[in-house]
Every structure is written in C-alpha cells, then in structure tokens.
CSV table of C-alpha atoms and ligand atoms in Angstrom, one decimal:
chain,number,residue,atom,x,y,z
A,1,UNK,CA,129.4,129.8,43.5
A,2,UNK,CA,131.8,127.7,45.1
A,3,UNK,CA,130.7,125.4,48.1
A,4,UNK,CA,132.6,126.0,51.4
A,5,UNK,CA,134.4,122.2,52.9
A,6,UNK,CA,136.5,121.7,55.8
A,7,UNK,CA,139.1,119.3,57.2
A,8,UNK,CA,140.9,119.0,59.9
A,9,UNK,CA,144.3,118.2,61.1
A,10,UNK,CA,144.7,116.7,64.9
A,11,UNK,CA,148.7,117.9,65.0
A,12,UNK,CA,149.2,116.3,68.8
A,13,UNK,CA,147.7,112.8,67.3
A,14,UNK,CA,149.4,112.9,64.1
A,15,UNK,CA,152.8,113.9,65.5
A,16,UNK,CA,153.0,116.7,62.9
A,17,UNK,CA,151.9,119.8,61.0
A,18,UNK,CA,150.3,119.3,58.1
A,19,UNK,CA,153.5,120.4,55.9
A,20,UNK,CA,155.6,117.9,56.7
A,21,UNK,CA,159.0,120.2,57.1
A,22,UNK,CA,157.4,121.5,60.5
A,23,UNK,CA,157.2,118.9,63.6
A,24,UNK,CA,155.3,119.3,66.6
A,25,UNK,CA,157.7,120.8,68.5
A,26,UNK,CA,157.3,123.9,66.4
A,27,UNK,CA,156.0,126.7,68.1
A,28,UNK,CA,153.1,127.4,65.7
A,29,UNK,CA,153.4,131.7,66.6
A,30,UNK,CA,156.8,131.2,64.5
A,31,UNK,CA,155.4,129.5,61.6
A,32,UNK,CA,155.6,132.2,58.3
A,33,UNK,CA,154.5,130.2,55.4
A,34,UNK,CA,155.2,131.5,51.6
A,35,UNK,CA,151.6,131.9,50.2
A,36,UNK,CA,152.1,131.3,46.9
A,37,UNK,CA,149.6,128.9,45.2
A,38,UNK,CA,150.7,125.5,44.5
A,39,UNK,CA,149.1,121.9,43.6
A,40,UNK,CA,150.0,119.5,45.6
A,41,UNK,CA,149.1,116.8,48.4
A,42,UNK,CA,146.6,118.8,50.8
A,43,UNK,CA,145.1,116.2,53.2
A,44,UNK,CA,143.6,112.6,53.2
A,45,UNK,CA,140.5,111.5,53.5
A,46,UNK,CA,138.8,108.5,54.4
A,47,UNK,CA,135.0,108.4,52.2
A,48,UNK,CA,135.5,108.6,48.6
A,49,UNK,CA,131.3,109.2,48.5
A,50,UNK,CA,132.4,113.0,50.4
A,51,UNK,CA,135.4,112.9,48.1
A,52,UNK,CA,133.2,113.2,44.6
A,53,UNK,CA,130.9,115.6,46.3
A,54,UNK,CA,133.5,118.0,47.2
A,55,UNK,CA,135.4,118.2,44.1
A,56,UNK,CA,135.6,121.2,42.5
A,57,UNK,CA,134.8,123.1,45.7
A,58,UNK,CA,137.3,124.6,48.8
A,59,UNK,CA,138.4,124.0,51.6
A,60,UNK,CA,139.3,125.3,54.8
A,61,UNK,CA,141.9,122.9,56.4
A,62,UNK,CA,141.8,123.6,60.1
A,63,UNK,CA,144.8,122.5,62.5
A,64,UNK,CA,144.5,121.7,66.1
A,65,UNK,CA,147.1,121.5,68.6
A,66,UNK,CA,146.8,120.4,72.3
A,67,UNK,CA,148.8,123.1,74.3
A,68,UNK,CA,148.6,122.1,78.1
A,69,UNK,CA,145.0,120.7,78.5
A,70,UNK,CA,143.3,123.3,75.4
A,71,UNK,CA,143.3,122.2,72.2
A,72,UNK,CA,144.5,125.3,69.8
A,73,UNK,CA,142.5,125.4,66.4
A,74,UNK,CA,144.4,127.2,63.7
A,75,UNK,CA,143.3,127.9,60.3
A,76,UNK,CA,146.0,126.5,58.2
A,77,UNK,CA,145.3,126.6,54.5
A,78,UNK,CA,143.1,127.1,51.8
A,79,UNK,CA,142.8,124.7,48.7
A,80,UNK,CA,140.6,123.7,46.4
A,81,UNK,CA,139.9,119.9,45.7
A,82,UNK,CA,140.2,118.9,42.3
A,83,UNK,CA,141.9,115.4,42.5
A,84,UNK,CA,142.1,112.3,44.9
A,85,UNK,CA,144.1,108.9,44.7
A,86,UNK,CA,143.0,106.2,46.3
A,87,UNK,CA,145.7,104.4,48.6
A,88,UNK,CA,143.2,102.3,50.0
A,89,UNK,CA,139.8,101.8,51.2
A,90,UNK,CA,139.8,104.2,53.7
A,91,UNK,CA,143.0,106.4,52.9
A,92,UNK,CA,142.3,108.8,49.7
A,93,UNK,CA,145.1,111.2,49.3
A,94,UNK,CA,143.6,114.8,48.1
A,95,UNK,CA,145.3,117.3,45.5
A,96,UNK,CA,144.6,120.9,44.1
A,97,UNK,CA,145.9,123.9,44.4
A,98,UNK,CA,145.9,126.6,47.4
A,99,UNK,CA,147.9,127.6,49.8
A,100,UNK,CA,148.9,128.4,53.3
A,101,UNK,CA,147.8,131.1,55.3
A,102,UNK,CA,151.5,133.2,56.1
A,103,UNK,CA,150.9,132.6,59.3
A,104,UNK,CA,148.1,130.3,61.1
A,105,UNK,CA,145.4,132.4,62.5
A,106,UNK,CA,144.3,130.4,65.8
A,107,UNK,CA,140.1,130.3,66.0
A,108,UNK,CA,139.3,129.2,69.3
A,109,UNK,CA,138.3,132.8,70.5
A,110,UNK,CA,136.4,133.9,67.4
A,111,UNK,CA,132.9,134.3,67.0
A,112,UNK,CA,130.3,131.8,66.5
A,113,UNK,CA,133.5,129.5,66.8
A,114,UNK,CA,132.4,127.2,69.7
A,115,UNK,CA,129.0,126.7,67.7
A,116,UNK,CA,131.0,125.9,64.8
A,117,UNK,CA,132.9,123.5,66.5
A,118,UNK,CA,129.7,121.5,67.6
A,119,UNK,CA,128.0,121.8,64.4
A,120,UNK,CA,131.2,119.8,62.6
A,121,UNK,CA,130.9,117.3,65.6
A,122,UNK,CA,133.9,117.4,66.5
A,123,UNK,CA,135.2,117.7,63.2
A,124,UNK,CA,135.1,114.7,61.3
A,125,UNK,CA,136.3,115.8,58.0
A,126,UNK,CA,135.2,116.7,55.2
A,127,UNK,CA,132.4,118.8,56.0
A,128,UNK,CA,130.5,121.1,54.0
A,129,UNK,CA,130.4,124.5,55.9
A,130,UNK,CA,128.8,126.7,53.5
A,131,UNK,CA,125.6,127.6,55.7
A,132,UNK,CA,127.4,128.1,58.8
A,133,UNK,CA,127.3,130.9,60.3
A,134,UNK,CA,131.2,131.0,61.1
A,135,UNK,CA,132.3,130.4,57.6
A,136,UNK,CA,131.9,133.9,57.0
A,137,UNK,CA,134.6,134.7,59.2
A,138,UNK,CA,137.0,131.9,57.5
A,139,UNK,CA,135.5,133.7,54.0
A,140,UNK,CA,137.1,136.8,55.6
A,141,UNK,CA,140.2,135.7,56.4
A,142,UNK,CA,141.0,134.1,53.1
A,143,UNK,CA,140.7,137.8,51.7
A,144,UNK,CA,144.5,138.0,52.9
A,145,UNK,CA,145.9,134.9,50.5
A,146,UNK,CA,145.1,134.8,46.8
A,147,UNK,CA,141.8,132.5,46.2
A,148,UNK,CA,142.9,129.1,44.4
A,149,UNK,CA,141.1,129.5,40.8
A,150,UNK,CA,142.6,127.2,38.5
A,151,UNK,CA,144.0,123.7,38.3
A,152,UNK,CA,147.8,124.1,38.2
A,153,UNK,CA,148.5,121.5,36.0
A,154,UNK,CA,147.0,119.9,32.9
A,155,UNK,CA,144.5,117.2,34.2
A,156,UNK,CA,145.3,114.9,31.5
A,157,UNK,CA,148.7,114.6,33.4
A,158,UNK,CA,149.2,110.9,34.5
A,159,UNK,CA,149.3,110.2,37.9
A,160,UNK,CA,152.4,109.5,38.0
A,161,UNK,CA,153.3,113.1,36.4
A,162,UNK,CA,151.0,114.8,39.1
A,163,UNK,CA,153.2,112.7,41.8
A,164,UNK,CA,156.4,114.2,40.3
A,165,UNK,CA,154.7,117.5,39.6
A,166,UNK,CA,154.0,117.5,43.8
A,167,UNK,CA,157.8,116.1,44.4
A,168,UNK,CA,159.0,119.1,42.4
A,169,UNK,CA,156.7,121.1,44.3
A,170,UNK,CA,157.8,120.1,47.6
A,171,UNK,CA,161.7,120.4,46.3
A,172,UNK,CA,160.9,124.1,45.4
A,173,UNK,CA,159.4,124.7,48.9
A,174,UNK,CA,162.6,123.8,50.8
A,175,UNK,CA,165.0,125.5,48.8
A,176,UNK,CA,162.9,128.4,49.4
A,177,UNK,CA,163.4,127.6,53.1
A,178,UNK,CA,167.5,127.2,52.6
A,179,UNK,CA,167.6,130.5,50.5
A,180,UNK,CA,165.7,132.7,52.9
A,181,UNK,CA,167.7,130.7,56.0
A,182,UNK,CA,171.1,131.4,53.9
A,183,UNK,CA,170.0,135.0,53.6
A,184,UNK,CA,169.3,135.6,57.1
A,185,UNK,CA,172.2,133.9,58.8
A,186,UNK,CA,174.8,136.6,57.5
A,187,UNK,CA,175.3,138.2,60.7
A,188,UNK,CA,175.6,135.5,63.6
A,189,UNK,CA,178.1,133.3,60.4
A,190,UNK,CA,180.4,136.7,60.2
A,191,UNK,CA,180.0,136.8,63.6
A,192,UNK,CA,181.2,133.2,64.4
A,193,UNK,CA,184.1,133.8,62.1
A,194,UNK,CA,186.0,136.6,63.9
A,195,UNK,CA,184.9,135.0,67.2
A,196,UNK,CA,186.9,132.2,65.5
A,197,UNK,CA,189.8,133.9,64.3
A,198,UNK,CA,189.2,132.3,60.6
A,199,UNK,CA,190.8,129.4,62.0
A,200,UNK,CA,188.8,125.7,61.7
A,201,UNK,CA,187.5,124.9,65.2
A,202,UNK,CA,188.6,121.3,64.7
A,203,UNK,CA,190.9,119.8,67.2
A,204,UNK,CA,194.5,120.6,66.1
A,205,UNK,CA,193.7,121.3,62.2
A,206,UNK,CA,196.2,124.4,61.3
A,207,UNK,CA,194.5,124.6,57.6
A,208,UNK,CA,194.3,128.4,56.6
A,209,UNK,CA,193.6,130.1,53.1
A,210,UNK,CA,194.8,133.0,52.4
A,211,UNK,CA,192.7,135.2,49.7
A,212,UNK,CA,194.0,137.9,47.4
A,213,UNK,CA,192.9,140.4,49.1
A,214,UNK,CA,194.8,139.5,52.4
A,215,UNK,CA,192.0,138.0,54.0
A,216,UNK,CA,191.3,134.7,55.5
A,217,UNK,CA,188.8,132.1,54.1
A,218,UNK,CA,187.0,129.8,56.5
A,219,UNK,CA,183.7,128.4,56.5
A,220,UNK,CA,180.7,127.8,58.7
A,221,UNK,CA,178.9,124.6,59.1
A,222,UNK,CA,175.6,123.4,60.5
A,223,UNK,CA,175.7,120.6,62.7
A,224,UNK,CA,172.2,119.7,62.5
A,225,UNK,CA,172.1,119.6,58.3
A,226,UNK,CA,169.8,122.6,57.0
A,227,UNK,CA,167.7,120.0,55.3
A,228,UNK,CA,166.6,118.3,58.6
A,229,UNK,CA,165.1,121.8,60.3
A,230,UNK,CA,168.9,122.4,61.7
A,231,UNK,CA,168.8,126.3,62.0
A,232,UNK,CA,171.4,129.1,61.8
A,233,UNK,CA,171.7,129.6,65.8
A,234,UNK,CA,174.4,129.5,68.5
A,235,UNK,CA,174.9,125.9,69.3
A,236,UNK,CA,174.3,124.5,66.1
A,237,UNK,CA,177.2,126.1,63.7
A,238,UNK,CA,181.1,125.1,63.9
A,239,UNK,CA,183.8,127.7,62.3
A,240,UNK,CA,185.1,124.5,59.9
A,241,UNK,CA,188.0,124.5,57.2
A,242,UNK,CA,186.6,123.5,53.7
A,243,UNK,CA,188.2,120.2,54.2
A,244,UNK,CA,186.6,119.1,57.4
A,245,UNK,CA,183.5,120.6,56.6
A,246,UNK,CA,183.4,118.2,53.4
A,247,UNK,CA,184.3,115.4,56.1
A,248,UNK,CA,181.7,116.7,58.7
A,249,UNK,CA,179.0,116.7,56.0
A,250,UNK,CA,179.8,113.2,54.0
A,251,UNK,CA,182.0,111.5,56.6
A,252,UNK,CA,181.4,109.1,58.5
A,253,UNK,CA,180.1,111.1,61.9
A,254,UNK,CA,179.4,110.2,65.3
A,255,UNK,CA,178.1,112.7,67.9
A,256,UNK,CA,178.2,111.5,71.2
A,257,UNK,CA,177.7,115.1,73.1
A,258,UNK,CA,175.8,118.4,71.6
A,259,UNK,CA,175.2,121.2,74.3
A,260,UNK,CA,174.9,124.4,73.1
A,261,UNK,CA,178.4,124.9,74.7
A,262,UNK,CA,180.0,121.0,73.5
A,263,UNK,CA,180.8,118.7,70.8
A,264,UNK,CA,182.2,115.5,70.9
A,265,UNK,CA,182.0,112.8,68.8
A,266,UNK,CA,184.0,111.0,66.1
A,267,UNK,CA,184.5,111.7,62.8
A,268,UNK,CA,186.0,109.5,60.2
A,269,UNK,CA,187.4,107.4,62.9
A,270,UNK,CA,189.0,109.9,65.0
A,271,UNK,CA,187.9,111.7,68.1
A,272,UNK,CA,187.2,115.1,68.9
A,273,UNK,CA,186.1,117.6,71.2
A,274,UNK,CA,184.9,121.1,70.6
A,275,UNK,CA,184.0,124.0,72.6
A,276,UNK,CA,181.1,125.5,70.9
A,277,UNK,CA,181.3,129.6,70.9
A,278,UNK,CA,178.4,131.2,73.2
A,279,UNK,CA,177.2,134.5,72.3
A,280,UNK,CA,177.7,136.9,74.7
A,281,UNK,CA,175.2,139.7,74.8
B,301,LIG,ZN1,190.1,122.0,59.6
C-alpha cells in the first residue's frame, strides 16, 4: 500500500500557482485544469533525507491563498514521487506523474481539517499523512482523477531527456490552453467582425479581401498575445487586416494607452489610436 505525503504551496508568498501559466491574480473558482496524467516538475523540496523516504509514494499538494485576512487551502494535485534533482543544498526539484484536480477543491471547511492543519504544523512540507485522520477525506476526493500508477517515462532516461520530456510536457499543456481558447472564442471574434464591418480597425488602412464567395476576409487579433494569459474578451481583440496583424504581432509595438474602450500606441514607428468596440448587452 502506498504511503500518503503532502506539500504545500503558499500562492500569496510565492506570487504564483503552482502551474506556472496561472498568476495570482487568477480567481482560483475559474481555474478548470485538464486531468490527464503527466510526469513532470511537481514541487520542490528542501531535505533530500524526506526526499528518499517519500519516493515511490503520493502526494497530496495542497495550495493556500490569502483572500482578505483567511488563508484559502485548496487541494491542487495529486502525484506520485518517483524522481528528484538536486539544484542545490536546499532546493530539490521533484518529478512523477499525477495530475491536477479539474478544479481545486478548497479544504478550509472540511472535517477534521483544522486538526489537520495543526498536526502538519503549519505545513512544512513533505509530510507523511497516512494516519491522519483527514487523509481519508483527501483519499476521497482523489476518487474523481485517475490514480497516478506508473512512471511515464523510462527511468533510464538521462536527466537531460526527463528535462526535455517535462518541456514537451509543458508545450502540450498550453496548446491545449490555445485550442480550447481558439474553440471558444467563435462567437464574440464573428461578433467583432460585423461590429467591424470586415474592415481593419487600424487608423486609415483601406486593405479589404474579397473571397470567392463574395465575402469579406478580416482577421481578429489579441492584444495581449494568447501565450502570455491574453484572453478572447472585449478589450483585448482588434478587427486587424492580415498585414497589420503580422505587424501588430512581430513589429516593433509600443502601447502607451489600453482601456477596455482605447488603444494608442505606436507601431513600427507610426502612431495610432483606436477606439476599441464595447459590447453592448
Ligand atoms: Zn490594416
């Protein structure tokens, strides 16, 4: 039988969640993780001595936030420790393979919780939490992701193949992110468009494309890039001609103003201004 670890991740301390595409501005009630299992970089931790005594086992990693003057505790993720480099003397990075909870179920009003709390002093990490009385109820929550059973990949892999192995990993995640973001964003972009008459929102531009079929082509960009956490919402997408949204993206871009109702900026050298379009309701 597997023995039951836990660490934990201070989010208001560290200045972010544990996966590193969420910041801690993110309003945790709108996290939805994919839970499929993966092996990668789960936490650090400081003692290699607790290290070698929790391999093999899992772990609960536990997240808490300070909201006004409460800390929130969230159960984040599930893993199992199988691998650890050491950084340093007091930084060991830990791998295996688990996953998230789809979304992180906060603690502080469960049972036996505030006992829990005290028992783990505080929570100073790495704990083993098999005879606790509480980690039945973290048992029972972890019936709603699959159990991490195996090691993902071959542990003759190098380090340097695990490190790529986490990178692709991590690559995988985000497009995941952009695809389901892409997929979602159909109706405020069409939207946008018509609001837009198909014509590029950029000062003075007069570029249209007629398609085949008698239609316009036009295109819709984000002005905070998908890959930094920029989202498909009013006040962060510009109607934009395939050529200036080529510039917009690899130019060279200044943005002096962003309201959700203004741009201005220069791009490329030239200034411009741009009423952003509001959605009326
Ligand atoms: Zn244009």
């Amino acid at each position: 039988m597997a023995e039951y670890y836990m660490q934990y991740h201070n989010a208001s301390k560290l200045k972010h969640y544990p996966d590193d595409a969420f910041n801690i501005k993110t309003e945790v009630e709108t996290i939805n993780f994919d839970t499929t299992p993966t092996y990668k970089k789960w936490v650090y931790a400081s003692k290699k001595k607790n290290i070698l005594e929790a391999k093999g086992n899992l772990c609960f990693l536990i997240v808490g936030k300070k909201v006004n003057a409460q800390t929130k505790f969230y159960l984040w993720s599930l893993f199992r420790i199988e691998d650890f480099h050491e950084k340093n003397e007091t930084h060991n990075d830990i791998f295996g393979i688990g996953c998230n909870f789809q979304k992180p179920i906060l603690l502080n009003n469960s049972e036996h919780f505030k006992k829990f709390q005290s028992d783990c002093a505080n929570f100073v990490g790495f704990k083993n939490i098999t005879r606790l009385a509480f980690t039945q109820k973290l048992i029972s929550y972890s019936s709603q992701i699959p159990i991490p059973e195996t090691y993902s990949p071959n542990p003759s892999f190098s380090l340097e193949e695990r490190s790529l192995i986490t990178q692709k990993n991590e690559i995988e995640r985000k497009l995941v992110q952009i695809e389901l973001l892409l997929r979602n964003d159909r109706q405020i972009v069409n939207f946008l468009k018509e609001t837009a008459n198909y014509k590029c929102q950029f000062p003075n531009c007069t570029a249209e494309i007629l398609m085949g079929d008698g239609s316009k082509y036009i295109e819709v960009a984000h002005i905070n890039a998908v890959k930094d956490g920029g989202k498909s919402v009013h006040g962060n997408l510009l109607v934009l001609c395939p050529n200036h949204h080529k510039e917009f993206d690899y130019g060279n871009l200044k943005i002096n103003t962003h309201t959700s109702s203004k741009l201005s900026g220069q791009l490329n050298g030239k200034n411009f201004e741009i009423e952003l379009i509001m959605h009326h309701m």
